PDB file of C-alpha atoms and ligand atoms in Angstrom:
ATOM      1  CA  MET A   1      82.900 114.304  79.857  1.00 58.00           C
ATOM      2  CA  SER A   2      82.695 117.978  79.138  1.00 59.00           C
ATOM      3  CA  GLU A   3      79.312 119.705  79.618  1.00 63.00           C
ATOM      4  CA  ALA A   4      79.071 120.599  76.128  1.00 65.00           C
ATOM      5  CA  CYS A   5      79.904 117.147  74.773  1.00 69.00           C
ATOM      6  CA  SER A   6      78.365 116.398  71.415  1.00 65.00           C
ATOM      7  CA  GLY A   7      79.766 112.919  71.140  1.00 63.00           C
ATOM      8  CA  ASN A   8      82.122 114.002  68.365  1.00 62.00           C
ATOM      9  CA  CYS A   9      85.664 114.232  69.764  1.00 62.00           C
ATOM     10  CA  SER A  10      87.263 115.254  66.359  1.00 56.00           C
ATOM     11  CA  SER A  11      85.542 118.833  66.465  1.00 56.00           C
ATOM     12  CA  CYS A  12      86.250 119.368  70.125  1.00 62.00           C
ATOM     13  CA  SER A  13      89.207 120.655  71.599  1.00 60.00           C
ATOM     14  CA  SER A  14      88.325 119.811  75.338  1.00 68.00           C
ATOM     15  CA  ASN A  15      90.750 117.006  76.850  1.00 65.00           C
ATOM     16  CA  CYS A  16      88.488 115.029  78.836  1.00 69.00           C
ATOM     17  CA  SER A  17      88.628 111.652  79.942  1.00 64.00           C
ATOM     18  CA  SER A  18      86.314 110.353  77.887  1.00 65.00           C
ATOM     19  CA  ARG A  19      88.122 111.546  74.838  1.00 61.00           C
ATOM     20  CA  GLU A  20      88.713 109.023  72.029  1.00 61.00           C
ATOM     21  CA  GLU A  21      90.729 109.417  68.733  1.00 59.00           C
ATOM     22  CA  ALA A  22      88.413 109.286  65.869  1.00 60.00           C
ATOM     23  CA  GLN A  23      88.786 106.148  64.067  1.00 75.00           C
ATOM     24  CA  ASP A  24      88.720 106.056  60.367  1.00 85.00           C
ATOM     25  CA  MET A  25      86.233 102.851  59.697  1.00 89.00           C
ATOM     26  CA  ARG A  26      86.057 103.180  55.978  1.00 92.00           C
ATOM     27  CA  ILE A  27      86.038 100.070  54.101  1.00 92.00           C
ATOM     28  CA  PRO A  28      88.086 100.602  50.843  1.00 92.00           C
ATOM     29  CA  CYS A  29      86.231  99.344  47.719  1.00 93.00           C
ATOM     30  CA  GLY A  30      87.131  96.303  45.807  1.00 93.00           C
ATOM     31  CA  PRO A  31      89.909  95.726  43.155  1.00 96.00           C
ATOM     32  CA  PHE A  32      87.120  96.042  40.187  1.00 97.00           C
ATOM     33  CA  SER A  33      85.419  99.408  41.300  1.00 97.00           C
ATOM     34  CA  ASN A  34      86.627 102.892  40.780  1.00 97.00           C
ATOM     35  CA  VAL A  35      83.885 105.216  42.359  1.00 98.00           C
ATOM     36  CA  LYS A  36      84.636 109.095  42.382  1.00 97.00           C
ATOM     37  CA  LYS A  37      81.895 110.454  44.327  1.00 98.00           C
ATOM     38  CA  VAL A  38      79.496 108.807  46.875  1.00 98.00           C
ATOM     39  CA  ILE A  39      76.132 110.709  47.616  1.00 98.00           C
ATOM     40  CA  GLY A  40      73.811 109.078  50.390  1.00 97.00           C
ATOM     41  CA  VAL A  41      69.990 110.123  49.902  1.00 97.00           C
ATOM     42  CA  VAL A  42      68.341 110.143  53.131  1.00 95.00           C
ATOM     43  CA  SER A  43      64.904 110.946  54.900  1.00 92.00           C
ATOM     44  CA  GLY A  44      63.909 110.949  58.513  1.00 86.00           C
ATOM     45  CA  LYS A  45      60.803 108.953  57.871  1.00 85.00           C
ATOM     46  CA  GLY A  46      59.697 106.396  55.260  1.00 87.00           C
ATOM     47  CA  GLY A  47      57.202 107.335  52.331  1.00 88.00           C
ATOM     48  CA  VAL A  48      58.638 110.781  51.358  1.00 91.00           C
ATOM     49  CA  GLY A  49      60.004 109.970  48.051  1.00 94.00           C
ATOM     50  CA  LYS A  50      63.480 109.304  49.096  1.00 95.00           C
ATOM     51  CA  SER A  51      63.760 106.519  46.529  1.00 96.00           C
ATOM     52  CA  LEU A  52      61.960 108.340  43.686  1.00 97.00           C
ATOM     53  CA  VAL A  53      64.324 111.303  44.456  1.00 97.00           C
ATOM     54  CA  THR A  54      67.372 108.820  44.301  1.00 98.00           C
ATOM     55  CA  SER A  55      66.237 107.393  41.058  1.00 98.00           C
ATOM     56  CA  MET A  56      65.749 110.797  39.414  1.00 98.00           C
ATOM     57  CA  LEU A  57      68.852 112.145  40.350  1.00 98.00           C
ATOM     58  CA  ALA A  58      70.874 108.984  39.082  1.00 98.00           C
ATOM     59  CA  SER A  59      68.938 109.187  35.625  1.00 98.00           C
ATOM     60  CA  ALA A  60      69.417 112.955  35.390  1.00 98.00           C
ATOM     61  CA  MET A  61      73.241 112.804  36.034  1.00 98.00           C
ATOM     62  CA  GLN A  62      73.452 109.620  33.776  1.00 98.00           C
ATOM     63  CA  ALA A  63      71.474 111.391  31.029  1.00 97.00           C
ATOM     64  CA  ARG A  64      74.127 114.284  31.452  1.00 97.00           C
ATOM     65  CA  GLY A  65      77.030 112.000  30.307  1.00 97.00           C
ATOM     66  CA  ASN A  66      78.300 111.049  33.813  1.00 98.00           C
ATOM     67  CA  ALA A  67      78.579 107.242  34.822  1.00 98.00           C
ATOM     68  CA  CYS A  68      76.156 106.609  37.670  1.00 98.00           C
ATOM     69  CA  ALA A  69      75.458 103.930  40.002  1.00 98.00           C
ATOM     70  CA  VAL A  70      72.724 103.376  42.617  1.00 98.00           C
ATOM     71  CA  LEU A  71      73.587 101.434  45.991  1.00 98.00           C
ATOM     72  CA  ASP A  72      70.140 100.477  47.383  1.00 97.00           C
ATOM     73  CA  ALA A  73      71.015 100.513  51.039  1.00 96.00           C
ATOM     74  CA  ASP A  74      67.100 100.357  52.138  1.00 93.00           C
ATOM     75  CA  ILE A  75      67.228  96.620  52.729  1.00 92.00           C
ATOM     76  CA  THR A  76      64.069  96.028  54.097  1.00 89.00           C
ATOM     77  CA  GLY A  77      62.209  98.184  51.725  1.00 88.00           C
ATOM     78  CA  PRO A  78      64.027  98.357  48.635  1.00 92.00           C
ATOM     79  CA  SER A  79      62.587  99.884  45.769  1.00 92.00           C
ATOM     80  CA  ILE A  80      65.189 100.674  43.482  1.00 97.00           C
ATOM     81  CA  PRO A  81      65.001  97.592  40.903  1.00 96.00           C
ATOM     82  CA  LYS A  82      61.441  97.985  40.460  1.00 96.00           C
ATOM     83  CA  SER A  83      61.275 101.684  39.713  1.00 97.00           C
ATOM     84  CA  PHE A  84      64.214 100.937  36.946  1.00 98.00           C
ATOM     85  CA  GLY A  85      62.260  97.920  35.631  1.00 97.00           C
ATOM     86  CA  ILE A  86      65.093  95.493  36.562  1.00 96.00           C
ATOM     87  CA  LYS A  87      63.759  92.032  37.143  1.00 92.00           C
ATOM     88  CA  SER A  88      66.657  89.720  36.701  1.00 91.00           C
ATOM     89  CA  ARG A  89      69.034  88.431  39.419  1.00 92.00           C
ATOM     90  CA  ALA A  90      72.481  89.604  40.099  1.00 95.00           C
ATOM     91  CA  LYS A  91      75.158  87.537  38.665  1.00 95.00           C
ATOM     92  CA  ALA A  92      78.512  87.069  39.744  1.00 95.00           C
ATOM     93  CA  ASP A  93      81.842  86.096  37.778  1.00 95.00           C
ATOM     94  CA  GLU A  94      85.732  86.205  39.206  1.00 95.00           C
ATOM     95  CA  SER A  95      85.629  89.728  39.894  1.00 94.00           C
ATOM     96  CA  GLY A  96      82.657  89.526  42.346  1.00 93.00           C
ATOM     97  CA  LEU A  97      78.985  90.345  42.290  1.00 96.00           C
ATOM     98  CA  LEU A  98      78.194  91.893  39.313  1.00 97.00           C
ATOM     99  CA  PRO A  99      75.838  94.904  39.360  1.00 98.00           C
ATOM    100  CA  GLU A 100      72.605  95.163  36.844  1.00 97.00           C
ATOM    101  CA  GLU A 101      72.178  97.665  34.625  1.00 97.00           C
ATOM    102  CA  SER A 102      69.394 100.102  33.763  1.00 98.00           C
ATOM    103  CA  LYS A 103      68.244 100.899  30.213  1.00 98.00           C
ATOM    104  CA  THR A 104      70.568 103.858  30.210  1.00 98.00           C
ATOM    105  CA  GLY A 105      73.436 101.724  31.938  1.00 98.00           C
ATOM    106  CA  ILE A 106      72.935 102.855  35.671  1.00 98.00           C
ATOM    107  CA  LYS A 107      74.547 100.458  37.663  1.00 98.00           C
ATOM    108  CA  ILE A 108      72.180  99.062  40.407  1.00 98.00           C
ATOM    109  CA  MET A 109      72.975  96.586  43.236  1.00 97.00           C
ATOM    110  CA  SER A 110      70.110  95.864  45.852  1.00 96.00           C
ATOM    111  CA  ILE A 111      68.986  92.756  47.855  1.00 95.00           C
ATOM    112  CA  ASN A 112      66.222  92.103  45.715  1.00 94.00           C
ATOM    113  CA  LEU A 113      68.384  91.136  43.067  1.00 95.00           C
ATOM    114  CA  LEU A 114      69.582  88.494  45.229  1.00 93.00           C
ATOM    115  CA  LEU A 115      66.509  87.151  46.589  1.00 89.00           C
ATOM    116  CA  GLU A 116      64.628  84.183  45.320  1.00 82.00           C
ATOM    117  CA  SER A 117      61.501  86.320  44.974  1.00 82.00           C
ATOM    118  CA  GLU A 118      61.328  90.016  45.257  1.00 80.00           C
ATOM    119  CA  GLU A 119      58.167  89.436  47.417  1.00 81.00           C
ATOM    120  CA  SER A 120      60.327  87.634  49.948  1.00 83.00           C
ATOM    121  CA  PRO A 121      60.663  89.633  53.142  1.00 84.00           C
ATOM    122  CA  VAL A 122      63.964  90.559  54.769  1.00 83.00           C
ATOM    123  CA  VAL A 123      63.860  89.560  58.228  1.00 81.00           C
ATOM    124  CA  TRP A 124      67.318  90.087  59.664  1.00 85.00           C
ATOM    125  CA  ARG A 125      68.592  91.897  62.514  1.00 85.00           C
ATOM    126  CA  GLY A 126      70.602  95.212  62.267  1.00 83.00           C
ATOM    127  CA  PRO A 127      74.079  93.628  61.959  1.00 86.00           C
ATOM    128  CA  VAL A 128      73.263  91.295  59.343  1.00 90.00           C
ATOM    129  CA  ILE A 129      71.864  94.068  57.337  1.00 90.00           C
ATOM    130  CA  SER A 130      74.704  96.252  57.921  1.00 91.00           C
ATOM    131  CA  GLY A 131      76.919  93.534  56.674  1.00 93.00           C
ATOM    132  CA  VAL A 132      75.018  93.041  53.389  1.00 94.00           C
ATOM    133  CA  ILE A 133      75.842  96.889  52.803  1.00 95.00           C
ATOM    134  CA  GLN A 134      79.263  96.455  53.605  1.00 95.00           C
ATOM    135  CA  GLN A 135      79.480  93.549  50.970  1.00 96.00           C
ATOM    136  CA  PHE A 136      77.548  95.692  48.456  1.00 97.00           C
ATOM    137  CA  TRP A 137      80.467  98.323  48.793  1.00 97.00           C
ATOM    138  CA  LYS A 138      83.340  95.913  48.857  1.00 96.00           C
ATOM    139  CA  ASP A 139      82.336  92.817  47.055  1.00 97.00           C
ATOM    140  CA  VAL A 140      80.688  94.381  44.090  1.00 97.00           C
ATOM    141  CA  ALA A 141      82.976  94.939  41.094  1.00 98.00           C
ATOM    142  CA  TRP A 142      81.262  98.441  40.260  1.00 98.00           C
ATOM    143  CA  GLY A 143      83.737  99.311  37.652  1.00 97.00           C
ATOM    144  CA  ASP A 144      84.314 103.278  36.808  1.00 98.00           C
ATOM    145  CA  VAL A 145      81.224 105.123  38.490  1.00 98.00           C
ATOM    146  CA  ASP A 146      81.293 108.765  38.640  1.00 98.00           C
ATOM    147  CA  TYR A 147      78.657 109.304  40.677  1.00 98.00           C
ATOM    148  CA  MET A 148      77.228 106.605  43.018  1.00 98.00           C
ATOM    149  CA  PHE A 149      73.834 107.536  45.045  1.00 98.00           C
ATOM    150  CA  VAL A 150      73.119 105.308  48.153  1.00 98.00           C
ATOM    151  CA  ASP A 151      69.379 105.078  48.860  1.00 97.00           C
ATOM    152  CA  MET A 152      69.492 104.932  52.386  1.00 94.00           C
ATOM    153  CA  PRO A 153      66.918 103.201  55.033  1.00 90.00           C
ATOM    154  CA  PRO A 154      64.835 105.741  56.436  1.00 87.00           C
ATOM    155  CA  GLY A 155      65.677 107.288  59.984  1.00 83.00           C
ATOM    156  CA  THR A 156      68.798 107.540  61.747  1.00 79.00           C
ATOM    157  CA  GLY A 157      69.346 103.660  62.801  1.00 82.00           C
ATOM    158  CA  ASP A 158      71.939 101.267  62.802  1.00 85.00           C
ATOM    159  CA  VAL A 159      72.191 100.896  59.066  1.00 87.00           C
ATOM    160  CA  SER A 160      72.481 104.695  58.337  1.00 90.00           C
ATOM    161  CA  LEU A 161      75.265 104.313  60.826  1.00 90.00           C
ATOM    162  CA  THR A 162      77.364 101.611  58.885  1.00 91.00           C
ATOM    163  CA  VAL A 163      76.988 103.914  55.388  1.00 93.00           C
ATOM    164  CA  PHE A 164      78.390 106.917  57.093  1.00 94.00           C
ATOM    165  CA  GLN A 165      81.145 105.121  58.934  1.00 94.00           C
ATOM    166  CA  ASN A 166      81.945 102.377  56.465  1.00 95.00           C
ATOM    167  CA  LEU A 167      81.569 104.047  52.956  1.00 96.00           C
ATOM    168  CA  PRO A 168      83.173 107.010  51.654  1.00 96.00           C
ATOM    169  CA  VAL A 169      80.111 109.393  51.731  1.00 96.00           C
ATOM    170  CA  ASP A 170      81.203 112.850  50.158  1.00 97.00           C
ATOM    171  CA  GLY A 171      77.777 114.208  51.472  1.00 97.00           C
ATOM    172  CA  ILE A 172      74.280 113.660  51.936  1.00 97.00           C
ATOM    173  CA  ILE A 173      71.123 115.148  50.534  1.00 97.00           C
ATOM    174  CA  ILE A 174      68.050 115.227  52.936  1.00 95.00           C
ATOM    175  CA  VAL A 175      64.568 114.202  51.252  1.00 95.00           C
ATOM    176  CA  THR A 176      61.677 115.667  53.027  1.00 93.00           C
ATOM    177  CA  THR A 177      57.951 117.062  52.742  1.00 91.00           C
ATOM    178  CA  PRO A 178      56.235 120.307  53.691  1.00 89.00           C
ATOM    179  CA  GLN A 179      54.716 118.884  56.846  1.00 81.00           C
ATOM    180  CA  ASP A 180      54.545 119.792  60.223  1.00 65.00           C
ATOM    181  CA  LEU A 181      57.044 117.755  61.597  1.00 73.00           C
ATOM    182  CA  VAL A 182      59.287 118.256  59.074  1.00 77.00           C
ATOM    183  CA  THR A 183      61.670 120.693  61.044  1.00 80.00           C
ATOM    184  CA  MET A 184      62.471 118.337  63.972  1.00 85.00           C
ATOM    185  CA  ILE A 185      62.831 115.381  61.436  1.00 85.00           C
ATOM    186  CA  VAL A 186      64.972 117.339  59.086  1.00 89.00           C
ATOM    187  CA  LYS A 187      67.392 118.265  61.851  1.00 90.00           C
ATOM    188  CA  LYS A 188      67.745 114.853  63.205  1.00 90.00           C
ATOM    189  CA  ALA A 189      68.904 113.655  60.117  1.00 91.00           C
ATOM    190  CA  PHE A 190      71.159 116.614  59.724  1.00 94.00           C
ATOM    191  CA  ASN A 191      72.471 116.607  63.341  1.00 93.00           C
ATOM    192  CA  MET A 192      73.131 112.808  62.829  1.00 92.00           C
ATOM    193  CA  ALA A 193      75.204 113.804  59.458  1.00 94.00           C
ATOM    194  CA  LYS A 194      76.862 116.477  61.778  1.00 93.00           C
ATOM    195  CA  LEU A 195      77.729 114.031  64.348  1.00 91.00           C
ATOM    196  CA  MET A 196      79.415 111.938  61.686  1.00 91.00           C
ATOM    197  CA  ASN A 197      81.382 114.664  60.101  1.00 93.00           C
ATOM    198  CA  ILE A 198      79.495 114.098  56.729  1.00 95.00           C
ATOM    199  CA  PRO A 199      78.649 117.254  54.713  1.00 96.00           C
ATOM    200  CA  VAL A 200      74.891 117.858  54.230  1.00 97.00           C
ATOM    201  CA  LEU A 201      74.846 118.941  50.448  1.00 97.00           C
ATOM    202  CA  GLY A 202      71.370 120.155  50.789  1.00 97.00           C
ATOM    203  CA  ILE A 203      67.714 119.440  51.047  1.00 96.00           C
ATOM    204  CA  VAL A 204      65.065 118.341  48.495  1.00 96.00           C
ATOM    205  CA  GLU A 205      61.350 119.122  49.084  1.00 95.00           C
ATOM    206  CA  ASN A 206      59.310 116.240  47.744  1.00 95.00           C
ATOM    207  CA  MET A 207      55.578 116.497  47.345  1.00 94.00           C
ATOM    208  CA  SER A 208      56.003 119.978  47.456  1.00 94.00           C
ATOM    209  CA  TYR A 209      52.724 121.314  45.722  1.00 94.00           C
ATOM    210  CA  ALA A 210      50.768 119.781  43.240  1.00 95.00           C
ATOM    211  CA  VAL A 211      49.672 121.732  39.849  1.00 93.00           C
ATOM    212  CA  CYS A 212      45.743 121.693  39.028  1.00 92.00           C
ATOM    213  CA  PRO A 213      45.426 119.733  35.715  1.00 89.00           C
ATOM    214  CA  ASP A 214      42.790 122.491  34.814  1.00 92.00           C
ATOM    215  CA  CYS A 215      43.707 125.760  35.531  1.00 94.00           C
ATOM    216  CA  GLY A 216      47.751 125.075  36.430  1.00 91.00           C
ATOM    217  CA  LYS A 217      47.096 126.965  39.484  1.00 93.00           C
ATOM    218  CA  LYS A 218      49.698 125.713  42.226  1.00 92.00           C
ATOM    219  CA  ILE A 219      48.147 123.928  45.237  1.00 94.00           C
ATOM    220  CA  ASN A 220      49.951 123.635  48.524  1.00 92.00           C
ATOM    221  CA  ILE A 221      48.444 120.469  49.811  1.00 88.00           C
ATOM    222  CA  PHE A 222      50.292 120.170  53.068  1.00 84.00           C
ATOM    223  CA  GLY A 223      50.235 124.068  53.675  1.00 82.00           C
ATOM    224  CA  GLU A 224      52.736 126.540  53.341  1.00 83.00           C
ATOM    225  CA  SER A 225      56.225 125.270  52.932  1.00 88.00           C
ATOM    226  CA  LYS A 226      58.756 126.127  55.245  1.00 88.00           C
ATOM    227  CA  ILE A 227      61.583 124.546  53.698  1.00 92.00           C
ATOM    228  CA  ASP A 228      63.540 127.588  52.778  1.00 94.00           C
ATOM    229  CA  GLU A 229      63.537 129.033  56.522  1.00 92.00           C
ATOM    230  CA  ILE A 230      64.907 125.545  57.593  1.00 92.00           C
ATOM    231  CA  ALA A 231      67.678 125.357  55.042  1.00 94.00           C
ATOM    232  CA  ALA A 232      68.769 128.938  55.678  1.00 95.00           C
ATOM    233  CA  GLU A 233      68.880 128.200  59.552  1.00 94.00           C
ATOM    234  CA  LEU A 234      70.879 125.108  58.870  1.00 94.00           C
ATOM    235  CA  GLY A 235      72.912 127.155  56.266  1.00 96.00           C
ATOM    236  CA  VAL A 236      72.387 124.366  53.483  1.00 96.00           C
ATOM    237  CA  PRO A 237      70.617 125.260  49.908  1.00 97.00           C
ATOM    238  CA  VAL A 238      67.371 123.854  48.783  1.00 97.00           C
ATOM    239  CA  LEU A 239      68.029 121.831  46.021  1.00 98.00           C
ATOM    240  CA  ALA A 240      64.858 121.193  44.432  1.00 97.00           C
ATOM    241  CA  LYS A 241      61.019 121.484  45.091  1.00 96.00           C
ATOM    242  CA  ILE A 242      59.209 118.533  43.293  1.00 96.00           C
ATOM    243  CA  PRO A 243      55.495 118.334  42.941  1.00 95.00           C
ATOM    244  CA  ILE A 244      53.267 115.634  43.399  1.00 95.00           C
ATOM    245  CA  ASP A 245      52.862 114.495  39.907  1.00 94.00           C
ATOM    246  CA  PRO A 246      50.795 111.308  38.985  1.00 93.00           C
ATOM    247  CA  LYS A 247      53.039 110.574  35.782  1.00 94.00           C
ATOM    248  CA  ASN A 248      55.976 109.943  37.986  1.00 93.00           C
ATOM    249  CA  ALA A 249      54.151 107.558  40.511  1.00 93.00           C
ATOM    250  CA  SER A 250      52.935 105.775  37.190  1.00 96.00           C
ATOM    251  CA  LEU A 251      56.355 105.900  35.418  1.00 97.00           C
ATOM    252  CA  VAL A 252      57.888 104.529  39.031  1.00 96.00           C
ATOM    253  CA  ASP A 253      55.037 101.605  38.894  1.00 96.00           C
ATOM    254  CA  LYS A 254      55.763 100.591  35.153  1.00 97.00           C
ATOM    255  CA  GLY A 255      59.371 100.569  35.766  1.00 97.00           C
ATOM    256  CA  ALA A 256      60.338 103.229  33.790  1.00 98.00           C
ATOM    257  CA  VAL A 257      61.603 106.054  36.269  1.00 98.00           C
ATOM    258  CA  GLU A 258      64.320 107.222  33.491  1.00 98.00           C
ATOM    259  CA  LEU A 259      61.734 108.577  31.582  1.00 97.00           C
ATOM    260  CA  ALA A 260      60.550 111.048  34.509  1.00 95.00           C
ATOM    261  CA  ASP A 261      60.861 114.809  33.690  1.00 93.00           C
ATOM    262  CA  ASP A 262      64.051 115.901  35.135  1.00 93.00           C
ATOM    263  CA  LYS A 263      63.555 119.275  35.127  1.00 95.00           C
ATOM    264  CA  TYR A 264      62.790 119.445  38.645  1.00 95.00           C
ATOM    265  CA  VAL A 265      66.004 118.093  39.715  1.00 97.00           C
ATOM    266  CA  ALA A 266      68.210 119.734  37.018  1.00 97.00           C
ATOM    267  CA  ASP A 267      69.548 122.211  39.447  1.00 97.00           C
ATOM    268  CA  ALA A 268      70.567 119.736  41.678  1.00 97.00           C
ATOM    269  CA  VAL A 269      72.222 117.717  39.380  1.00 97.00           C
ATOM    270  CA  ASP A 270      74.475 120.951  38.411  1.00 97.00           C
ATOM    271  CA  PHE A 271      74.878 121.564  42.055  1.00 97.00           C
ATOM    272  CA  LEU A 272      76.320 118.262  42.463  1.00 97.00           C
ATOM    273  CA  LYS A 273      78.553 118.274  39.309  1.00 95.00           C
ATOM    274  CA  LYS A 274      80.323 121.433  40.937  1.00 93.00           C
ATOM    275  CA  MET A 275      81.379 119.385  44.094  1.00 88.00           C
TER     276      MET A 275
HETATM  277  P1  ADP B 301      60.623 106.442  50.375  1.00 51.31           P
HETATM  278  O1  ADP B 301      61.634 105.852  49.769  1.00 51.31           O
HETATM  279  O2  ADP B 301      60.849 107.562  50.873  1.00 51.31           O
HETATM  280  O3  ADP B 301      60.171 105.070  51.478  1.00 51.31           O
HETATM  281  P2  ADP B 301      59.148 106.442  47.493  1.00 51.31           P
HETATM  282  O4  ADP B 301      60.104 107.049  46.597  1.00 51.31           O
HETATM  283  O5  ADP B 301      59.096 104.702  47.731  1.00 51.31           O
HETATM  284  O6  ADP B 301      59.462 106.864  49.142  1.00 51.31           O
HETATM  285  O7  ADP B 301      57.905 106.951  47.225  1.00 51.31           O
HETATM  286  C1  ADP B 301      56.810 106.191  47.994  1.00 51.31           C
HETATM  287  C2  ADP B 301      55.652 106.626  46.620  1.00 51.31           C
HETATM  288  O8  ADP B 301      55.310 107.665  46.461  1.00 51.31           O
HETATM  289  C3  ADP B 301      55.951 105.619  45.468  1.00 51.31           C
HETATM  290  O9  ADP B 301      54.966 104.957  44.786  1.00 51.31           O
HETATM  291  C4  ADP B 301      56.458 106.702  44.522  1.00 51.31           C
HETATM  292  O10 ADP B 301      56.283 106.472  43.439  1.00 51.31           O
HETATM  293  C5  ADP B 301      55.254 107.876  45.039  1.00 51.31           C
HETATM  294  N1  ADP B 301      55.920 109.120  45.218  1.00 51.31           N
HETATM  295  C6  ADP B 301      57.012 109.924  45.754  1.00 51.31           C
HETATM  296  N2  ADP B 301      56.975 110.883  45.552  1.00 51.31           N
HETATM  297  C7  ADP B 301      56.258 111.097  44.328  1.00 51.31           C
HETATM  298  C8  ADP B 301      55.812 112.460  43.478  1.00 51.31           C
HETATM  299  N3  ADP B 301      56.406 113.812  43.777  1.00 51.31           N
HETATM  300  N4  ADP B 301      54.823 112.243  42.812  1.00 51.31           N
HETATM  301  C9  ADP B 301      53.992 111.421  42.801  1.00 51.31           C
HETATM  302  N5  ADP B 301      54.528 110.251  43.295  1.00 51.31           N
HETATM  303  C10 ADP B 301      55.523 110.382  44.034  1.00 51.31           C
END
């Protein structure tokens, strides 16, 4: 093994004994799916608003006339159906499993659409969860989709690996908050994508600040943000800075995330459209 081994043989010129030819493990989608772009939304840890950002990006993109879908790969913490107000179970016909549609027509597949009750826990081991994600990709009849957003589980574990290896991910967006550990956590997610040869499209800083309802002043609840420096160091753009907004939390709770003000993600959507 070369001393400078990064584990990624495809970008290394060394001819060492552990060299392995890069294997293409991507699975083709099913015959009833035509998905043009696949964008993974990742976070280094849970609770930073990854699902909210996924939902807002899909809603804003759909509102601008693009056919969007959300594949909820956060199998043990699926929150996508709830934020879009979808309570029905997924159906199937001869073309395969059918995604449910949100009020504005966003196609959605999530484990919660298949469980008896949305409160049933998913107590499955990694390989089973990975199998479900593969099925969501190849056995669901997605139809024509311009942008599929994949709400990834937090962290850099088994399931993230499955998505990166098996789905033709065009790029990822890293969602984070302005806290102390951010540098390390963002870099972990960034380095995993690099290792897997997946482009990092940019970073979204969620809960970036709050606005005082009385005087309109911006308050940096988690302290001064370092996101611009981190992004510059990694050579990727900051695609959005989203404030803490109780209205958004309440829209998610009501299943009406599509009504959230999309001005904060408008630039990110314009950026993605140029991909
Ligand atoms: P994750 O997917 O990273 O675990 P979620 O998107 O589920 O995080 O967000 C966790 C909770 O925080 C949800 O209740 C969500 O509505 C709320 N939340 C996330 N971002 C914001 C925000 N910018 N303003 C207000 N509430 C938010």
